[in-house]
Amino acid sequence: MQALWVWTAVVCVLMELIHYFRSCFRRTEDEKPPGEEADRKRQRHDCSYFKSYADIGVHEEMLSDTVRTNAYRYAIFKNYERLRGSVVADVGAGTGILSVFCVQAGAKKVYAIEASDIAGQTEAVVNENKMAERIDVIHNAVESVKFPEQLDVIVSEWMGYCLFYESMLPSVIHCRDRWLKQGGLMFPSTATLYIAPFYDAEYDNRLEFWSEIRSVYKLSMESMKSYAKQSIAKQVHVNTIPPEAIQAHAQKVCHLDLLKVQASDLENVKGEFRFECFGRTQVHGFCTWFDVGFPEGVTLTTSPYAEETHWSQTAFYVDEPFPVDQEVCISGSIHIRPHREASRFLDISITHQVNNGPKHTRKHLMNDCFV
């Protein structure tokens, strides 16, 4: 009996060990390391991003923006002497229009890099314009491309809303560091982001909507006003801001030399501001816009004082609009970072202070739900 008891105990121990090792194996298979899970999320996000650029509406919007497209065309043609006989990479080629401009300006060879499925149409455009011998369409992300030669020029329309949205610039930097010759050209070659306070003439009307419910439906919804304010402040808005709505001279958030900037510099973009207001008004938030510069002094601007582009301006509302008078000081800072789990989105934090009053901070997630 004693021997039987011992063997029973041994079998129980062995069964426990087998169960333990099986559970460890399952955890190893099922519970991927945090870094690996983050990589999978980024890959899914990138896949979704590239799919969006296969949509015809995106390209209709960009090509309808004649300010944007003509600025690139003018910059490329103005630099024809430096483009003649050159080897060019068009990073994020889309329909291939910039590649075609480069050949028209005298480029010897253009590599049109396009990761989305629009690449098939890029090739069709190249063939339609009888440039297949000088433009090679490569359907891949630029990080995966091995060019057969070094590059003289990199052309890319990488800018997103608030300059950094979609985070395409690191891909351009990768191409520059790996493939651009010493003394090569970047189109654009500089980028500058600005911020300014603004007034929204329609803001009060949006809130008054909830008061008008009484006259329409004979009930009150005044309590919705505070929620409406929160919702407006929570969202990032891409709007055309009228020049008269800007309430102080814009301040520079950052300036990038695209021959020198590193991808690590984009992980935490910070700018401080100090505005002196033009006059008596309400400030509803802060808006941003950008300029990019090209060789030979060509500039593309998305300023509210210039002709409208598809980028418009990016507006960030405060929780509570505040009154200002002439020369009232608004000071503060703006932080822009890639979102931790979806790097093409942005985490944006704006802190402001009126004169010597309390500081207010509003955090915004700029994802694909902005309005």
Coordinates of C-alpha atoms in Angstrom, one line a residue:
M1 CA 0.0 0.0 0.0
Q2 CA 2.8 2.4 0.9
A3 CA 4.5 1.7 -2.5
L4 CA 1.2 2.4 -4.3
W5 CA 0.8 5.7 -2.4
V6 CA 4.4 6.7 -3.4
W7 CA 3.8 5.9 -7.1
T8 CA 0.5 7.8 -7.0
A9 CA 2.3 10.8 -5.5
V10 CA 5.0 10.7 -8.2
V11 CA 2.4 10.5 -11.0
C12 CA 0.6 13.5 -9.6
V13 CA 3.8 15.5 -9.4
L14 CA 4.7 14.5 -13.0
M15 CA 1.2 15.6 -14.2
E16 CA 1.6 18.9 -12.5
L17 CA 5.0 19.5 -14.1
I18 CA 3.6 18.6 -17.6
H19 CA 0.7 21.0 -17.0
Y20 CA 3.1 23.7 -15.9
F21 CA 5.4 23.4 -18.9
R22 CA 2.4 23.2 -21.3
S23 CA 1.1 26.5 -19.8
C24 CA 4.5 28.1 -20.2
F25 CA 4.6 27.1 -23.8
R26 CA 1.1 28.5 -24.4
R27 CA 2.1 31.8 -22.8
T28 CA 5.2 32.0 -25.0
E29 CA 3.1 31.4 -28.1
D30 CA 0.1 33.6 -27.2
E31 CA 1.6 36.4 -25.2
K32 CA 3.9 38.2 -27.6
P33 CA 6.5 40.7 -26.1
P34 CA 5.2 44.2 -25.9
G35 CA 7.7 45.4 -28.6
E36 CA 6.5 42.8 -31.0
E37 CA 2.8 43.7 -30.5
A38 CA 3.7 47.3 -31.0
D39 CA 5.4 46.4 -34.3
R40 CA 2.3 44.5 -35.4
K41 CA 0.1 47.6 -34.6
R42 CA 2.5 49.8 -36.6
Q43 CA 2.4 47.5 -39.6
R44 CA -1.4 47.4 -39.5
H45 CA -1.5 51.2 -39.3
D46 CA 1.0 51.6 -42.2
C47 CA -1.1 49.1 -44.2
S48 CA -4.2 51.2 -43.6
Y49 CA -2.3 54.4 -44.5
F50 CA -1.0 53.1 -47.8
K51 CA -4.5 51.7 -48.7
S52 CA -5.9 55.2 -48.2
Y53 CA -3.6 56.6 -50.9
A54 CA -5.0 54.1 -53.4
D55 CA -8.3 56.1 -53.2
I56 CA -8.9 58.3 -56.2
G57 CA -10.3 61.1 -54.0
V58 CA -7.0 61.7 -52.3
H59 CA -5.3 62.4 -55.7
E60 CA -8.2 64.5 -57.0
E61 CA -7.8 66.7 -53.9
M62 CA -4.0 67.1 -54.3
L63 CA -4.1 67.7 -58.0
S64 CA -6.9 70.2 -57.6
D65 CA -4.6 72.2 -55.3
T66 CA -3.0 74.2 -58.0
V67 CA -1.0 76.3 -55.4
R68 CA 0.7 73.2 -54.2
T69 CA 1.3 71.5 -57.6
N70 CA 2.4 74.7 -59.4
A71 CA 4.9 75.5 -56.5
Y72 CA 6.6 72.2 -57.1
R73 CA 6.5 72.6 -60.9
Y74 CA 7.9 76.1 -60.7
A75 CA 10.7 75.0 -58.2
I76 CA 11.6 72.0 -60.4
F77 CA 11.7 74.1 -63.6
K78 CA 13.6 77.0 -62.0
N79 CA 16.3 74.5 -61.0
Y80 CA 16.5 72.9 -64.5
E81 CA 20.3 73.5 -64.8
R82 CA 20.9 71.4 -61.7
L83 CA 18.3 68.8 -62.7
R84 CA 19.7 68.3 -66.2
G85 CA 21.3 64.8 -66.4
S86 CA 20.5 64.0 -62.8
V87 CA 19.2 60.9 -61.0
V88 CA 16.1 61.6 -59.0
A89 CA 14.0 59.8 -56.4
D90 CA 10.3 60.9 -56.1
V91 CA 9.4 59.6 -52.7
G92 CA 5.6 59.0 -52.4
A93 CA 5.1 59.6 -56.1
G94 CA 1.3 59.2 -56.2
T95 CA 0.1 59.7 -59.7
G96 CA 3.7 60.5 -60.8
I97 CA 3.2 64.1 -61.7
L98 CA 6.4 65.3 -59.9
S99 CA 8.3 62.6 -61.7
V100 CA 7.1 63.8 -65.0
F101 CA 8.0 67.4 -64.1
C102 CA 11.5 66.2 -63.3
V103 CA 11.9 64.6 -66.7
Q104 CA 10.5 67.7 -68.4
A105 CA 13.2 69.7 -66.5
G106 CA 15.9 67.4 -67.9
A107 CA 16.4 64.6 -65.4
K108 CA 18.2 61.6 -66.8
K109 CA 16.5 59.0 -64.6
V110 CA 13.7 59.2 -62.1
Y111 CA 12.8 56.5 -59.6
A112 CA 9.1 57.0 -58.7
I113 CA 8.6 55.3 -55.3
E114 CA 5.0 54.5 -54.4
A115 CA 4.0 52.1 -51.6
S116 CA 0.2 52.2 -52.3
D117 CA -1.7 50.4 -55.0
I118 CA -2.0 53.6 -57.0
A119 CA 1.5 52.6 -58.3
G120 CA -0.2 50.7 -61.2
Q121 CA -1.8 54.0 -62.3
T122 CA 1.6 55.8 -61.8
E123 CA 3.0 53.5 -64.4
A124 CA 0.0 54.1 -66.7
V125 CA 0.7 57.9 -66.5
V126 CA 4.4 57.4 -67.2
N127 CA 3.5 55.3 -70.3
E128 CA 0.9 57.8 -71.4
N129 CA 3.5 60.5 -71.4
K130 CA 6.0 58.3 -73.2
M131 CA 8.6 58.5 -70.4
A132 CA 9.0 54.8 -69.5
E133 CA 12.6 54.8 -70.5
R134 CA 13.4 57.6 -68.0
I135 CA 11.0 56.9 -65.1
D136 CA 11.1 53.6 -63.2
V137 CA 8.0 53.1 -61.0
I138 CA 8.8 51.0 -57.9
H139 CA 5.9 49.7 -55.9
N140 CA 7.4 49.5 -52.5
A141 CA 8.1 51.5 -49.3
V142 CA 11.3 53.6 -49.8
E143 CA 12.9 51.9 -46.8
S144 CA 12.8 48.6 -48.7
V145 CA 14.2 50.0 -52.0
K146 CA 17.7 49.3 -53.1
F147 CA 18.5 51.8 -55.8
P148 CA 21.0 50.8 -58.5
E149 CA 22.9 54.1 -58.1
Q150 CA 23.3 57.1 -55.8
L151 CA 20.8 60.0 -56.1
D152 CA 21.4 63.6 -57.1
V153 CA 18.0 64.8 -56.1
I154 CA 15.1 63.8 -53.8
V155 CA 11.7 65.1 -54.5
S156 CA 8.8 64.5 -52.1
E157 CA 5.5 66.0 -51.1
W158 CA 5.7 64.6 -47.6
M159 CA 3.9 67.4 -45.6
G160 CA 0.7 66.6 -43.7
Y161 CA -1.7 68.8 -41.8
C162 CA 0.1 70.7 -39.1
L163 CA 3.2 69.8 -41.1
F164 CA 3.9 66.5 -39.3
Y165 CA 0.6 64.6 -39.6
E166 CA 1.1 61.2 -41.4
S167 CA 4.8 61.2 -40.3
M168 CA 6.2 60.7 -43.8
L169 CA 9.3 62.8 -43.3
P170 CA 11.3 60.0 -41.5
S171 CA 11.0 58.0 -44.7
V172 CA 12.4 60.8 -46.8
I173 CA 15.3 61.2 -44.2
H174 CA 16.0 57.5 -44.5
C175 CA 16.3 57.9 -48.3
R176 CA 18.5 61.0 -47.9
D177 CA 20.9 59.3 -45.5
R178 CA 21.2 56.1 -47.4
W179 CA 21.2 57.3 -51.0
L180 CA 21.7 61.0 -51.6
K181 CA 25.1 62.1 -52.9
Q182 CA 27.1 64.7 -51.0
G183 CA 25.9 68.1 -52.2
G184 CA 22.6 66.6 -53.5
L185 CA 19.4 68.6 -53.6
M186 CA 16.2 68.2 -51.6
F187 CA 12.8 69.4 -52.9
P188 CA 11.7 71.0 -50.5
S189 CA 14.9 71.9 -48.7
T190 CA 13.4 73.7 -45.7
A191 CA 10.2 73.6 -43.6
T192 CA 8.8 76.0 -41.0
L193 CA 5.8 75.6 -38.7
Y194 CA 4.0 78.6 -37.3
I195 CA 1.3 79.1 -34.6
A196 CA -1.0 82.0 -33.8
P197 CA -4.2 82.7 -31.7
F198 CA -7.5 83.0 -33.5
Y199 CA -11.1 84.1 -33.1
D200 CA -14.0 82.0 -34.5
A201 CA -17.0 84.1 -35.5
E202 CA -19.2 81.0 -35.7
Y203 CA -18.4 79.6 -32.3
D204 CA -21.2 81.3 -30.4
N205 CA -23.7 80.3 -33.1
R206 CA -22.8 76.7 -32.6
L207 CA -23.5 76.9 -28.9
E208 CA -26.7 79.0 -29.5
F209 CA -28.0 76.0 -31.5
W210 CA -28.8 74.3 -28.2
S211 CA -30.8 77.3 -27.0
E212 CA -32.9 77.3 -30.1
I213 CA -34.1 73.8 -29.4
R214 CA -36.7 75.3 -27.1
S215 CA -38.4 77.3 -29.8
V216 CA -38.4 74.4 -32.2
Y217 CA -39.3 71.4 -30.0
K218 CA -40.7 73.1 -26.8
L219 CA -38.1 71.6 -24.5
S220 CA -34.7 72.7 -23.1
M221 CA -31.2 71.5 -24.0
E222 CA -29.1 74.2 -22.4
S223 CA -27.2 71.5 -20.6
M224 CA -25.7 70.4 -23.9
K225 CA -23.7 73.6 -24.3
S226 CA -20.9 72.5 -21.9
Y227 CA -20.7 69.1 -23.7
A228 CA -20.6 70.9 -27.1
K229 CA -17.7 73.1 -25.8
Q230 CA -15.8 69.9 -24.7
S231 CA -16.4 68.2 -28.0
I232 CA -15.2 71.2 -30.0
A233 CA -12.0 71.5 -27.9
K234 CA -11.3 67.8 -28.0
Q235 CA -11.4 67.6 -31.8
V236 CA -8.6 68.8 -34.1
H237 CA -10.1 70.9 -36.9
V238 CA -8.7 71.5 -40.4
N239 CA -10.3 74.7 -41.4
T240 CA -9.7 77.8 -43.5
I241 CA -9.0 80.6 -41.0
P242 CA -9.8 84.0 -42.3
P243 CA -6.9 86.5 -42.1
E244 CA -8.9 88.8 -39.9
A245 CA -9.4 86.0 -37.4
I246 CA -5.7 85.9 -36.5
Q247 CA -5.3 87.9 -33.3
A248 CA -1.5 88.3 -33.1
H249 CA 1.6 88.0 -35.2
A250 CA 2.5 84.3 -35.7
Q251 CA 5.4 82.7 -33.9
K252 CA 7.7 80.1 -35.3
V253 CA 7.4 76.7 -33.7
C254 CA 10.3 75.1 -35.6
H255 CA 12.4 75.4 -38.6
L256 CA 13.8 72.3 -40.4
D257 CA 16.8 72.2 -42.7
L258 CA 15.9 69.0 -44.7
L259 CA 19.6 68.3 -45.5
K260 CA 20.4 68.1 -41.8
V261 CA 17.3 67.2 -39.8
Q262 CA 17.4 63.7 -38.2
A263 CA 14.4 61.4 -37.6
S264 CA 15.1 61.6 -33.8
D265 CA 14.5 65.4 -34.0
L266 CA 10.9 64.7 -35.0
E267 CA 10.2 62.6 -31.9
N268 CA 9.6 65.7 -29.7
V269 CA 9.1 68.9 -31.5
K270 CA 8.7 71.8 -29.1
G271 CA 8.1 75.5 -29.6
E272 CA 7.5 78.3 -27.2
F273 CA 5.4 81.4 -28.0
R274 CA 4.7 84.9 -26.7
F275 CA 1.9 86.8 -28.4
E276 CA 0.8 90.5 -28.0
C277 CA -2.8 90.7 -29.1
F278 CA -3.9 93.1 -31.8
G279 CA -7.0 94.4 -30.0
R280 CA -10.2 93.6 -28.0
T281 CA -11.7 90.3 -29.0
Q282 CA -12.2 86.7 -27.9
V283 CA -9.6 84.0 -28.4
H284 CA -11.1 80.6 -29.2
G285 CA -7.8 78.7 -29.7
F286 CA -4.6 78.4 -31.7
C287 CA -4.0 77.5 -35.3
T288 CA -0.9 76.3 -37.1
W289 CA 0.3 76.5 -40.7
F290 CA 3.6 75.9 -42.5
D291 CA 5.9 77.1 -45.3
V292 CA 8.3 74.9 -47.3
G293 CA 11.2 76.4 -49.2
F294 CA 12.9 75.0 -52.4
P295 CA 16.3 75.7 -53.9
E296 CA 16.5 79.0 -55.8
G297 CA 14.1 80.8 -53.4
V298 CA 10.8 79.2 -54.3
T299 CA 8.3 79.0 -51.4
L300 CA 5.0 77.2 -50.9
T301 CA 3.0 78.6 -48.0
T302 CA -0.2 77.4 -46.3
S303 CA -0.6 80.8 -44.5
P304 CA -4.1 82.2 -43.9
Y305 CA -2.7 85.4 -45.6
A306 CA -2.0 83.5 -48.8
E307 CA -4.0 81.7 -51.4
E308 CA -5.8 78.7 -50.0
T309 CA -4.4 75.2 -50.2
H310 CA -5.8 71.7 -49.4
W311 CA -3.9 71.8 -46.1
S312 CA -5.9 74.9 -45.0
Q313 CA -4.9 75.6 -41.3
T314 CA -5.0 73.3 -38.3
A315 CA -7.1 74.7 -35.4
F316 CA -6.9 73.7 -31.8
Y317 CA -9.7 75.1 -29.6
V318 CA -9.2 75.9 -25.9
D319 CA -11.7 74.6 -23.3
E320 CA -12.9 78.1 -22.4
P321 CA -12.6 81.0 -24.9
F322 CA -11.1 84.1 -23.2
P323 CA -11.2 87.8 -23.8
V324 CA -8.2 89.9 -24.7
D325 CA -7.4 93.5 -25.3
Q326 CA -4.7 95.2 -27.3
E327 CA -1.2 94.1 -26.2
V328 CA -2.5 91.5 -23.8
C329 CA 0.3 88.9 -23.6
I330 CA -0.5 85.2 -24.3
S331 CA 2.6 83.0 -23.6
G332 CA 3.0 79.2 -23.7
S333 CA 4.3 76.3 -25.6
I334 CA 3.3 73.5 -28.0
H335 CA 4.6 69.9 -28.0
I336 CA 4.2 67.7 -31.0
R337 CA 5.0 63.9 -30.9
P338 CA 4.2 60.9 -33.0
H339 CA 1.5 58.9 -31.2
R340 CA 3.0 55.9 -29.3
E341 CA 0.9 53.2 -30.9
A342 CA 0.2 54.8 -34.3
S343 CA 3.2 56.9 -35.3
R344 CA 1.4 58.5 -38.3
F345 CA -1.0 60.2 -35.8
L346 CA 0.1 63.0 -33.5
D347 CA -0.1 63.8 -29.8
I348 CA -0.2 67.6 -29.5
S349 CA -0.2 69.5 -26.2
I350 CA -0.7 73.2 -26.0
T351 CA -0.1 75.2 -22.8
H352 CA -1.1 78.9 -22.6
Q353 CA -1.2 81.7 -20.0
V354 CA -2.8 85.1 -20.3
N355 CA -0.6 87.8 -18.8
N356 CA 0.4 86.4 -15.4
G357 CA -2.7 84.3 -15.0
P358 CA -3.0 80.5 -14.5
K359 CA -1.6 78.1 -17.0
H360 CA -4.0 75.9 -19.0
T361 CA -3.0 72.8 -20.9
R362 CA -5.0 71.0 -23.6
K363 CA -3.9 67.7 -25.1
H364 CA -5.1 66.7 -28.6
L365 CA -4.9 63.5 -30.5
M366 CA -4.6 64.2 -34.2
N367 CA -5.9 60.9 -35.7
D368 CA -8.0 60.2 -38.8
C369 CA -11.1 61.6 -37.0
F370 CA -10.2 65.3 -37.3
V371 CA -12.8 67.6 -38.9

